[in-house]
PDB file of C-alpha atoms in Angstrom:
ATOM      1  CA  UNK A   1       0.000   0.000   0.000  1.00 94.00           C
ATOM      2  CA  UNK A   2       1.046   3.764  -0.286  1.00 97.00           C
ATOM      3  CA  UNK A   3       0.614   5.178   3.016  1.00 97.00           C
ATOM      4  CA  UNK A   4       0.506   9.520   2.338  1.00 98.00           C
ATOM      5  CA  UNK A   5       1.674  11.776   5.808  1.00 97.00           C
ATOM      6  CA  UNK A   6       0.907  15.120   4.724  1.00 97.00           C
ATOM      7  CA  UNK A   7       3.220  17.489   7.490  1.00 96.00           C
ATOM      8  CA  UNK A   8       3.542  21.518   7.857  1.00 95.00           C
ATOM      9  CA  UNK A   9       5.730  22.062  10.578  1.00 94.00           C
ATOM     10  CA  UNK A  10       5.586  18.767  12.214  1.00 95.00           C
ATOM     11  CA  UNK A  11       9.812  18.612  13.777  1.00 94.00           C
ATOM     12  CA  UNK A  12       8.161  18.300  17.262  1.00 92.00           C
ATOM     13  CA  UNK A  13       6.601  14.583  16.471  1.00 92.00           C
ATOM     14  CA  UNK A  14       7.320  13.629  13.143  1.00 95.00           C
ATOM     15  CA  UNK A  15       9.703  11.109  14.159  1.00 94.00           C
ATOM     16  CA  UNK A  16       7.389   9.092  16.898  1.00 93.00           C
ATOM     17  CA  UNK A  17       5.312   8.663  13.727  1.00 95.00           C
ATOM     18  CA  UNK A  18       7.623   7.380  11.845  1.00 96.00           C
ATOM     19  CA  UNK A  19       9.705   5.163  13.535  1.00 95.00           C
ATOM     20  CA  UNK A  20       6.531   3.452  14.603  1.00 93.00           C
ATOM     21  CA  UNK A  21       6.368   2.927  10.917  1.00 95.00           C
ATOM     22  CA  UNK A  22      10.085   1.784   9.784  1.00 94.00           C
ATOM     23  CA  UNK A  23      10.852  -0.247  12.565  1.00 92.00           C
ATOM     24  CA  UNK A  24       8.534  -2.814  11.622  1.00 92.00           C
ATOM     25  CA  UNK A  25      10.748  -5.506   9.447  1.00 91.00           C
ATOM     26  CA  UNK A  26       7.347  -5.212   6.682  1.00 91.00           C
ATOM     27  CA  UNK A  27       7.922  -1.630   6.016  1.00 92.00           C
ATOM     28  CA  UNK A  28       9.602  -2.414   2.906  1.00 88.00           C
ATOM     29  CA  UNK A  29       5.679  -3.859   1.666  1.00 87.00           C
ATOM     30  CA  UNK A  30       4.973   0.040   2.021  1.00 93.00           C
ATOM     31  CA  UNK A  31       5.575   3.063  -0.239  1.00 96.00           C
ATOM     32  CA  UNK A  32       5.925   5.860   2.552  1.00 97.00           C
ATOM     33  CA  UNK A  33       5.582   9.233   1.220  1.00 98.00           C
ATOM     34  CA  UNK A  34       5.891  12.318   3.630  1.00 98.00           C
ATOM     35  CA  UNK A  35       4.544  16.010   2.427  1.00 98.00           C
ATOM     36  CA  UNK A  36       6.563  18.548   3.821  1.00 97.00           C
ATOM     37  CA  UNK A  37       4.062  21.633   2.853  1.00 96.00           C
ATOM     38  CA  UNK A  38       4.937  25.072   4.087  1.00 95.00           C
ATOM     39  CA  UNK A  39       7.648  24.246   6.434  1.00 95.00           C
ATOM     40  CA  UNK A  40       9.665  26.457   8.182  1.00 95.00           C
ATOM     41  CA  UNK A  41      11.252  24.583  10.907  1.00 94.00           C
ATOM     42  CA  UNK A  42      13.206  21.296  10.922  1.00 96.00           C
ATOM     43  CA  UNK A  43      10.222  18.693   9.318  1.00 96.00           C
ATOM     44  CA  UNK A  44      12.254  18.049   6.113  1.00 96.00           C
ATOM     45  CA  UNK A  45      15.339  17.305   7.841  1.00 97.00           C
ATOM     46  CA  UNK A  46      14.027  15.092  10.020  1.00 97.00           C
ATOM     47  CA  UNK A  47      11.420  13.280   7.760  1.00 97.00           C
ATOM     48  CA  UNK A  48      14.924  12.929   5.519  1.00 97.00           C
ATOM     49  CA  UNK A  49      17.037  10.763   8.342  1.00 96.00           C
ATOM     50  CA  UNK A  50      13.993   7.792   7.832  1.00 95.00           C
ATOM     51  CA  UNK A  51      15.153   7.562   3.795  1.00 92.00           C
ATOM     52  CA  UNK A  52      15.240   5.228   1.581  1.00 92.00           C
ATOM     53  CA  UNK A  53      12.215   3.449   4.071  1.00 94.00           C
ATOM     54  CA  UNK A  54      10.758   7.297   3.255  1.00 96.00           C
ATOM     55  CA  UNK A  55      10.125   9.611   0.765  1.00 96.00           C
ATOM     56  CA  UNK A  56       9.840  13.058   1.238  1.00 97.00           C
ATOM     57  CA  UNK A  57       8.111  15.484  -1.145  1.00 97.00           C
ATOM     58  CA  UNK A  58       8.374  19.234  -0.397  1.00 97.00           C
ATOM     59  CA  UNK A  59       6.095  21.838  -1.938  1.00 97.00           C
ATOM     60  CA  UNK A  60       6.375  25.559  -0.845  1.00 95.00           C
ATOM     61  CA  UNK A  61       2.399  25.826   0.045  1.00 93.00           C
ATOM     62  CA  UNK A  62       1.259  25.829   3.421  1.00 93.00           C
ATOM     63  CA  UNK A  63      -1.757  23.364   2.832  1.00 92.00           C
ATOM     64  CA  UNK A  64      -3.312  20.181   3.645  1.00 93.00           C
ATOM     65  CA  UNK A  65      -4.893  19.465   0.490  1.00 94.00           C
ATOM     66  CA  UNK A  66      -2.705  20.522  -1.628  1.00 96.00           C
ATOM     67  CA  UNK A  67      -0.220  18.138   0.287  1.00 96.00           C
ATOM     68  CA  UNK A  68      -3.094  15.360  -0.542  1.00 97.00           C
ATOM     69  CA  UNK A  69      -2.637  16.334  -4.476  1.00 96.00           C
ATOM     70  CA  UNK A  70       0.636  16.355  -4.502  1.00 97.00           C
ATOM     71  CA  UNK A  71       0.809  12.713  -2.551  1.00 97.00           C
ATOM     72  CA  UNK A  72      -1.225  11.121  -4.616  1.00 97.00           C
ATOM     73  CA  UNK A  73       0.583  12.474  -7.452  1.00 97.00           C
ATOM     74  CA  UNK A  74       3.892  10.739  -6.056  1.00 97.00           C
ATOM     75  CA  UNK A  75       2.410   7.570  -4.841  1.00 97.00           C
ATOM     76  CA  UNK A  76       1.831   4.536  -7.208  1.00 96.00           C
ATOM     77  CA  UNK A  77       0.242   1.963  -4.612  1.00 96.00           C
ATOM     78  CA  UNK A  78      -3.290   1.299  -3.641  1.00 96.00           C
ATOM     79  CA  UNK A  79      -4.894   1.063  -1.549  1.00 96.00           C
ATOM     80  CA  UNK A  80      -3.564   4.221  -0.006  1.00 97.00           C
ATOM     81  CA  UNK A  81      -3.749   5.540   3.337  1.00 97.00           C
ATOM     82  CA  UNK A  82      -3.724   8.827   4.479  1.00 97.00           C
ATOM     83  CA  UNK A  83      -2.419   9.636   7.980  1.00 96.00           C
ATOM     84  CA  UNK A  84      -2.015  13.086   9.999  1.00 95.00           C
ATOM     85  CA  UNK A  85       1.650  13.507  10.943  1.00 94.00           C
ATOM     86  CA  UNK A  86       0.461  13.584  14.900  1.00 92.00           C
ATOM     87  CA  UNK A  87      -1.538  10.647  15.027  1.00 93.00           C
ATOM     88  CA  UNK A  88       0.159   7.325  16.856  1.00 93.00           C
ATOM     89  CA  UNK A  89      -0.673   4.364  14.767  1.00 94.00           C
ATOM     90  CA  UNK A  90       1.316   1.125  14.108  1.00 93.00           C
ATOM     91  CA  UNK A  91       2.619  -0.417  10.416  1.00 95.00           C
ATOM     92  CA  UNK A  92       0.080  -3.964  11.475  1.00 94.00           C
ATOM     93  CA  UNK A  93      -2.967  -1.597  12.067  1.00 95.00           C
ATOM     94  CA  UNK A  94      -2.491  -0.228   8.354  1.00 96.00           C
ATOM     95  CA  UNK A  95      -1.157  -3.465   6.506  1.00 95.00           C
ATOM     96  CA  UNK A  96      -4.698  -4.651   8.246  1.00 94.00           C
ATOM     97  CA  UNK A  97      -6.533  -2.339   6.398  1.00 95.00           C
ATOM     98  CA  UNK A  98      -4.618  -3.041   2.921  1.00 94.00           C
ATOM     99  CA  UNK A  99      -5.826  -6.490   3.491  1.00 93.00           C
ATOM    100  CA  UNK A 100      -9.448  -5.250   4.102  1.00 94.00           C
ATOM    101  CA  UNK A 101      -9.837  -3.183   1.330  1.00 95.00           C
ATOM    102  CA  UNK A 102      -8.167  -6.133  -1.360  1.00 92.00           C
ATOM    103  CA  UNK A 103     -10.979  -8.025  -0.159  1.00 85.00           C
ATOM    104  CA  UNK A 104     -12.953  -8.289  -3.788  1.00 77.00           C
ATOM    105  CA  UNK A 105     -16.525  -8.049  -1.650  1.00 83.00           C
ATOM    106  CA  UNK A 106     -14.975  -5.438   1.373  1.00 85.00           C
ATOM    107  CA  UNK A 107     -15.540  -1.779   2.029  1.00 94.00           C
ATOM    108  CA  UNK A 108     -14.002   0.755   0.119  1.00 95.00           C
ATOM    109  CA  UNK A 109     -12.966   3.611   2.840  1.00 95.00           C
ATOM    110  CA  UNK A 110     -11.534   1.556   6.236  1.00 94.00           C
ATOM    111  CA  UNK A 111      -9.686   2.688   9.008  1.00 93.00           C
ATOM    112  CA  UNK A 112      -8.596   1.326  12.724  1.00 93.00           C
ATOM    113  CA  UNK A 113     -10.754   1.983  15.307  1.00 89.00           C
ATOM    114  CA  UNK A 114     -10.126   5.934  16.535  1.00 88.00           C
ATOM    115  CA  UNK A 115      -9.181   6.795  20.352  1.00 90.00           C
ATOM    116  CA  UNK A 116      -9.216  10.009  21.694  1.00 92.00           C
ATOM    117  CA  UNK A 117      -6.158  10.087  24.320  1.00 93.00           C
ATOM    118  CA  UNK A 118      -7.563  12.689  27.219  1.00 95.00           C
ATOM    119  CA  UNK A 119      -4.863  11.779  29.967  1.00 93.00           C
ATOM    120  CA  UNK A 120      -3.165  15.460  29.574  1.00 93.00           C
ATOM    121  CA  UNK A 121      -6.830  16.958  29.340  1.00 96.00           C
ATOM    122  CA  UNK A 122      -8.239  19.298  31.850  1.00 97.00           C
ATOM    123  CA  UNK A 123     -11.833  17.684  33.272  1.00 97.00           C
ATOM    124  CA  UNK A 124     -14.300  19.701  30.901  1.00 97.00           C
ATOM    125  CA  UNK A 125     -12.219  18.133  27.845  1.00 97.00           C
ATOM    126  CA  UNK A 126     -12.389  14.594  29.230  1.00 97.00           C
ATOM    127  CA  UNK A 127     -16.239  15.232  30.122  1.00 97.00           C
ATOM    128  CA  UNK A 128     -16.817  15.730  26.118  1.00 97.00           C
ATOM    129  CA  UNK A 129     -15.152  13.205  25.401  1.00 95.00           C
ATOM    130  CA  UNK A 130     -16.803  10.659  27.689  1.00 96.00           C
ATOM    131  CA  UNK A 131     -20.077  11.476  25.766  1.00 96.00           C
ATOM    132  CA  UNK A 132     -18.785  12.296  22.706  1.00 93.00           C
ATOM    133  CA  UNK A 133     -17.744   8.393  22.776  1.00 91.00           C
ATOM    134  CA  UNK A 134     -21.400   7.725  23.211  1.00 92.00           C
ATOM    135  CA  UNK A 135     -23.053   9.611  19.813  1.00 91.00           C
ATOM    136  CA  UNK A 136     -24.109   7.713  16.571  1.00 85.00           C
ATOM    137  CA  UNK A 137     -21.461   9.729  15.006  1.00 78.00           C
ATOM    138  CA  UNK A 138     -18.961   7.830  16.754  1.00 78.00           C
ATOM    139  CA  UNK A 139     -20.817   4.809  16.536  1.00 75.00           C
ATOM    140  CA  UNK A 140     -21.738   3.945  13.280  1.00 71.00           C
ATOM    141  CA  UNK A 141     -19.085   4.005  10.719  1.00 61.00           C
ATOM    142  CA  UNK A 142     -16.839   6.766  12.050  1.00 69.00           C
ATOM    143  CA  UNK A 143     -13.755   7.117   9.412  1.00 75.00           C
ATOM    144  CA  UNK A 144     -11.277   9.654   9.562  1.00 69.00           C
ATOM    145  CA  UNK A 145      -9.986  11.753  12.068  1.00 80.00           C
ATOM    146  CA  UNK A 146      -6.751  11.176  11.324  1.00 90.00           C
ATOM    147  CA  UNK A 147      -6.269   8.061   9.089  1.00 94.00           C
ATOM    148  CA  UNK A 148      -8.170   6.254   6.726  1.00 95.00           C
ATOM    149  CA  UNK A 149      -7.444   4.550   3.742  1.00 96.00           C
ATOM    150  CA  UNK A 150      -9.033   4.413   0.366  1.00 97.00           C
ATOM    151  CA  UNK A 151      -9.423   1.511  -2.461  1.00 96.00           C
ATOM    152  CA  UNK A 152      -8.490   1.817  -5.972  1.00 96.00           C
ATOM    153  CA  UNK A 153     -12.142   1.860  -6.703  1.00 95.00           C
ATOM    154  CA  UNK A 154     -13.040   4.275  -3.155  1.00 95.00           C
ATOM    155  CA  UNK A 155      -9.802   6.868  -4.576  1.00 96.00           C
ATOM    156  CA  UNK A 156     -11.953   6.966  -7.968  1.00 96.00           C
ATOM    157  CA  UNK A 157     -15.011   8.031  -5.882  1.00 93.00           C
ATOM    158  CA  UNK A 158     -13.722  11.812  -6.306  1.00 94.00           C
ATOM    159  CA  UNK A 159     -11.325  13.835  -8.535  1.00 93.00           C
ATOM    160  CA  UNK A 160      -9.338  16.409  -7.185  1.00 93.00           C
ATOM    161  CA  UNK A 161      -9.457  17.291  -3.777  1.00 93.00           C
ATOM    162  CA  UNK A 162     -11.770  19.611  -2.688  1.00 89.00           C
ATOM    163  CA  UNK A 163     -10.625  22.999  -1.505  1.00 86.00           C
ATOM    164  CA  UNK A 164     -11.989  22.058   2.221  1.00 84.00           C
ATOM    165  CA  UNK A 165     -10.586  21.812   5.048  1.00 82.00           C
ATOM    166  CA  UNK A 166     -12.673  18.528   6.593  1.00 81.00           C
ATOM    167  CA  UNK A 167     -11.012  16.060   4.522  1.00 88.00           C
ATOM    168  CA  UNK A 168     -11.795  13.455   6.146  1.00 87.00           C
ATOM    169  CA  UNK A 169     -15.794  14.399   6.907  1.00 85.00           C
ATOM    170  CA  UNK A 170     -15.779  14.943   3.271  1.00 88.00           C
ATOM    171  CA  UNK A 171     -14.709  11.860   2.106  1.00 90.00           C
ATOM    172  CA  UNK A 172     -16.579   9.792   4.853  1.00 87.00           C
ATOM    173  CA  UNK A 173     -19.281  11.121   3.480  1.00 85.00           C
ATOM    174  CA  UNK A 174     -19.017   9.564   0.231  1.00 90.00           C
ATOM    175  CA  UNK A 175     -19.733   6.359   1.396  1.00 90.00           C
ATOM    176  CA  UNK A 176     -23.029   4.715   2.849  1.00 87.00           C
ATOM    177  CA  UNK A 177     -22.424   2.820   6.040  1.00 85.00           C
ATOM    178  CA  UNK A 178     -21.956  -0.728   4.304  1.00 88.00           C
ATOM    179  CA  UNK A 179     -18.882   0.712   2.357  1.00 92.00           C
ATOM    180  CA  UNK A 180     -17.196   1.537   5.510  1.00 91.00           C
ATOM    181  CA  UNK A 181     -15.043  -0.664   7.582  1.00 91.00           C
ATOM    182  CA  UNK A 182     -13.690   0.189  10.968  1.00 89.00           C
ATOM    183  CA  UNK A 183     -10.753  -2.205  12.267  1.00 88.00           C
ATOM    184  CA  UNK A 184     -12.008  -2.978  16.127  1.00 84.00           C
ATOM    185  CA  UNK A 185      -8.829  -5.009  16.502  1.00 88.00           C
ATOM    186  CA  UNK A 186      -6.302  -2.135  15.618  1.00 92.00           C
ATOM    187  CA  UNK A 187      -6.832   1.533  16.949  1.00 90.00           C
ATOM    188  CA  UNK A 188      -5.225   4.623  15.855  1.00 91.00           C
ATOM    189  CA  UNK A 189      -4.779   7.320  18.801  1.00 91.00           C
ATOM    190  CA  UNK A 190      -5.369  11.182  18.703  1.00 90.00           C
ATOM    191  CA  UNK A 191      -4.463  13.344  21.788  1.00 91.00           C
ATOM    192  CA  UNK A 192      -6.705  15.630  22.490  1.00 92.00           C
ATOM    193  CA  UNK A 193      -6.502  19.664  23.478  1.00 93.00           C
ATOM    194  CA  UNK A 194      -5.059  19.947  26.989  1.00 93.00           C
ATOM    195  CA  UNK A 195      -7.989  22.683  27.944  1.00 95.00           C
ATOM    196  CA  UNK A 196     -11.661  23.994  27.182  1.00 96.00           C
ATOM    197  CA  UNK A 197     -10.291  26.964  25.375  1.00 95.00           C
ATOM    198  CA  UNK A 198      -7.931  24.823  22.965  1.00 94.00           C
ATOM    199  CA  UNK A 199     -10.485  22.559  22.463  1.00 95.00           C
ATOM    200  CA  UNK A 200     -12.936  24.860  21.635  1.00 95.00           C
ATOM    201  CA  UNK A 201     -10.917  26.571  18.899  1.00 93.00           C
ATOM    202  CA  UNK A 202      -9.950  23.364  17.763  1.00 90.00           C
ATOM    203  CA  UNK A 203     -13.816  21.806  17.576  1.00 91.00           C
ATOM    204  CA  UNK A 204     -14.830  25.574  16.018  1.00 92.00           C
ATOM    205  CA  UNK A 205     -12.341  24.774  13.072  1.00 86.00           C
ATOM    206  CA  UNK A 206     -13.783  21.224  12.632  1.00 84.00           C
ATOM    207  CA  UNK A 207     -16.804  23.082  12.765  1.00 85.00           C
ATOM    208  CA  UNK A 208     -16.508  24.987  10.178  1.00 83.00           C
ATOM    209  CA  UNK A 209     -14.632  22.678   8.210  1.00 79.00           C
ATOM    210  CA  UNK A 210     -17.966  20.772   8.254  1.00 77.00           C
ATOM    211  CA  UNK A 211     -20.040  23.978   7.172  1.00 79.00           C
ATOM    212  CA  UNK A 212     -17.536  24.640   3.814  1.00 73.00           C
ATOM    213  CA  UNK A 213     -17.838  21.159   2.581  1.00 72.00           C
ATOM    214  CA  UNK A 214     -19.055  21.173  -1.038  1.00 63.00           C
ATOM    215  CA  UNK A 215     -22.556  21.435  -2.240  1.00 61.00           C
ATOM    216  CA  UNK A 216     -21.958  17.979  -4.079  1.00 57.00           C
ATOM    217  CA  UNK A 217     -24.588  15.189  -4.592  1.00 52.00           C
ATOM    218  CA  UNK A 218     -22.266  13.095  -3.484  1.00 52.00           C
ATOM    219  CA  UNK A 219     -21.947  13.754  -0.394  1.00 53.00           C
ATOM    220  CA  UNK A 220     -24.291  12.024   1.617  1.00 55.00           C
ATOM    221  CA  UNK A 221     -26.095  13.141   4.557  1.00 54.00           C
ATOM    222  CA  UNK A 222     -26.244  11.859   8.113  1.00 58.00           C
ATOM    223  CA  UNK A 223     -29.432  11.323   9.994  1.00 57.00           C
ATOM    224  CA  UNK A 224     -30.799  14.674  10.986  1.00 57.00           C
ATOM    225  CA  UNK A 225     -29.539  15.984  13.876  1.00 65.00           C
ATOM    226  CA  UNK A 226     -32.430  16.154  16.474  1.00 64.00           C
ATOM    227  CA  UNK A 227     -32.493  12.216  16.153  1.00 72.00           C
ATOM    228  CA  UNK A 228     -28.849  11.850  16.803  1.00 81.00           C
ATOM    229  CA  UNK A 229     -29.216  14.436  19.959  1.00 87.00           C
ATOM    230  CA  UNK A 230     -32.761  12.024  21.042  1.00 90.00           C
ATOM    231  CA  UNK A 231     -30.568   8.985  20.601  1.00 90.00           C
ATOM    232  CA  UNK A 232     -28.126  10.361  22.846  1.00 93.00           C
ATOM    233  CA  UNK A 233     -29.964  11.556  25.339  1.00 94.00           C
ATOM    234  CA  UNK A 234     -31.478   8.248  25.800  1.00 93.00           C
ATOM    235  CA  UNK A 235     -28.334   6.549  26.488  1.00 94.00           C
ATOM    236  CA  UNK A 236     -27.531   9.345  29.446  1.00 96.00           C
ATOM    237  CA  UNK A 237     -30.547   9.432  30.821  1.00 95.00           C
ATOM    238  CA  UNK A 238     -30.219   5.620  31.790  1.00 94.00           C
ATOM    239  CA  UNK A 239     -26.376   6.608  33.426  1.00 95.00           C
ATOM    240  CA  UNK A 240     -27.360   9.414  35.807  1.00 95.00           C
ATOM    241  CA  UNK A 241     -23.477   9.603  36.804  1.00 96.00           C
ATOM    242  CA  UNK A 242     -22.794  11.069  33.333  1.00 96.00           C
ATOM    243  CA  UNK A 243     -25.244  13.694  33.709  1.00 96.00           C
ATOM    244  CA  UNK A 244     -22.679  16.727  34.768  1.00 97.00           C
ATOM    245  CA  UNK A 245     -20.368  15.495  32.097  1.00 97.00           C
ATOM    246  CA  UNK A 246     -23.447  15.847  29.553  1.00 96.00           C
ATOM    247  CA  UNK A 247     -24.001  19.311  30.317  1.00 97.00           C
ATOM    248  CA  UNK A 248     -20.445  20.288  29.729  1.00 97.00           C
ATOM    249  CA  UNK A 249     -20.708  18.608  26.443  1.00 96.00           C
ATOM    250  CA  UNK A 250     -24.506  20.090  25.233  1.00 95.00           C
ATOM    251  CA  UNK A 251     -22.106  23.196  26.048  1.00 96.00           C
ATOM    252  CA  UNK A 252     -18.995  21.891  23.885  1.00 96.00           C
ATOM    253  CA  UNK A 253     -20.846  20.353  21.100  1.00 93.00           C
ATOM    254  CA  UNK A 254     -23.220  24.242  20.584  1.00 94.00           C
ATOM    255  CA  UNK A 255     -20.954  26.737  21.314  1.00 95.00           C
ATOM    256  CA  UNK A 256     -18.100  25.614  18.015  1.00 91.00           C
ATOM    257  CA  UNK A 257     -21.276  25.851  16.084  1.00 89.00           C
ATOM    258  CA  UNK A 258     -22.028  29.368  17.269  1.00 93.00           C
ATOM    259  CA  UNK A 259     -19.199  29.720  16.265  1.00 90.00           C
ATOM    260  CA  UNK A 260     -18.413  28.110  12.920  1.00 87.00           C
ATOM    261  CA  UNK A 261     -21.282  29.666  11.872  1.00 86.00           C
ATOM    262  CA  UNK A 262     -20.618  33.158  12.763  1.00 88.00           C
ATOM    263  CA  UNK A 263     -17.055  32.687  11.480  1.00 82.00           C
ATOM    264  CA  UNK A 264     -18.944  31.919   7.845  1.00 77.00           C
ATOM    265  CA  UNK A 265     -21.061  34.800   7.752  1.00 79.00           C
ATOM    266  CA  UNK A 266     -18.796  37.170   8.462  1.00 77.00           C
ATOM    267  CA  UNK A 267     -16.700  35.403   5.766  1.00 70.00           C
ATOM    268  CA  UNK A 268     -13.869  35.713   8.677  1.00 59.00           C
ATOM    269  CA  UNK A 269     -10.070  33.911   7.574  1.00 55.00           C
ATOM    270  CA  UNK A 270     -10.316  30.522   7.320  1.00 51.00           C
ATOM    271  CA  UNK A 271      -6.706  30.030   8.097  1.00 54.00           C
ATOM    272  CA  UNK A 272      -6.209  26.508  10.339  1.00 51.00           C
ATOM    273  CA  UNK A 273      -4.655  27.581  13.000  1.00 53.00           C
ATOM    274  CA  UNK A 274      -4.258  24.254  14.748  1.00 57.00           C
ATOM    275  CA  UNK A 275      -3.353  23.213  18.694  1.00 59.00           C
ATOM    276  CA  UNK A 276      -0.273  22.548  19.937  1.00 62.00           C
ATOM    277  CA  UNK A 277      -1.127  21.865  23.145  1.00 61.00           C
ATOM    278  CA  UNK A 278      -1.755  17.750  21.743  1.00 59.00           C
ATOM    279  CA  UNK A 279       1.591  17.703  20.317  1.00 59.00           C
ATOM    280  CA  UNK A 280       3.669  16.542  22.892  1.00 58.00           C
ATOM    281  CA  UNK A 281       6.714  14.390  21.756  1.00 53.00           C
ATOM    282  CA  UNK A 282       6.815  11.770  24.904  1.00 48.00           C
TER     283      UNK A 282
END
């Protein structure tokens, strides 16, 4: 498989990612290609010590998808995975999903099951998150978020990349449920924000990530929101322990939409300016 890390200013953790990658003895069953976009710090030079193993591709923009473009452009392998340069995931957990998606009757977007790593959070962040684990979104098909990998025939689903900056919502979204596949034997880990504030710039961005995403047929919608709220609630209302942790996140989940939404109509910068409190190197 060809396994695409697009990075912009990554020389903090760009090497926990990939050593966890090279030091497996199967790497060499992987074309590894790293996207240096932007970069104005030491991301080349380090993403350079892991060659041959790696290839690194620099362009001078200071952008995700254009970093997608110009990976698929240099990789020749499917299926191909795409993976953010501060995620932790393992070389088995994506061979796995090559194997999945070679399956002739298997999904055609797959990725390992996601955790959310709150152990540096403050206890508003880790209440979100304790819900957030509970929602339909999370539970039915969630791709993305960090990695997920595409068929031949899922990569031919779409063009060009869209100028978004949701990738991975938008490309979820191009699948129905049965096309998806979620690894529940392999995980991939995010960290979270370290406090409300962080996270709350972070989830407004997501936010309005979700709000730019093209007005494309394609694109399929999820169930409407009041029945995924009425779902949820159902599944607190039976835990009354999680009840203070709910309000925090009725509070977390509205106020990035607020937001996002704002943010749009004031056709404010869209610029991603992302947290740094979840890149920690140890």
């Amino acid at each position: 498989m060809s396994i695409v890390i697009p990075a912009h200013d990554e020389a903090a953790i760009i090497s926990r990612l990939l050593e966890s990658l090279v030091a497996d003895p199967r790497a060499d069953e992987c074309e590894i290609v790293v996207v240096a976009n932007g970069c104005t710090d030491a991301t080349v030079r380090i993403a350079r010590t892991f060659e041959p193993v790696v290839r690194v591709v620099e362009i001078e923009t200071a952008s995700k998808i254009a970093a997608l473009e110009a990976g698929d452009a240099a990789a020749t392998a499917f299926p191909r995975a795409y993976v953010d340069a501060d995620v932790l995931v393992d070389l088995p957990a994506l061979l796995a999903l090559a194997d999945l998606l070679d399956a002739g009757d298997g999904p055609l977007i797959a990725s390992p099951r996601f955790e959310v790593d709150t152990s540096l959070a403050s206890w508003a962040v880790q209440s979100h998150y304790r819900i957030w684990e509970m929602t339909d979104y999370r539970r039915r098909g969630h791709i993305g978020s960090g990695v997920y990998a595409l068929s031949r025939e899922g990569r031919a689903r779409f063009d060009a990349w869209p100028d978004v900056i949701a990738d991975d919502r938008f490309v979820q979204q191009l699948f129905t449920h049965d096309e998806r596949g979620t690894l529940e034997g392999h995980v991939f880990t995010v960290r979270s924000a370290r406090t409300l504030g962080a996270h709350l710039r972070r989830t407004t961005r997501i936010a309005r990530g979700n709000l730019e995403l093209p007005d494309d047929p394609r694109v399929l919608d999820d169930d409407p929101i009041g029945d995924r709220m009425a779902n949820l609630i159902r599944r607190v209302a039976r835990r009354p322990s999680l009840w203070p942790a709910f309000a925090v996140y009725c509070a977390t989940s509205t106020i990035p939409r607020v937001r996002a939404r704002r943010a749009v109509m004031a056709d404010a910068s869209r610029e991603w300016s992302r947290d740094d409190t979840s890149r920690v190197a140890a």
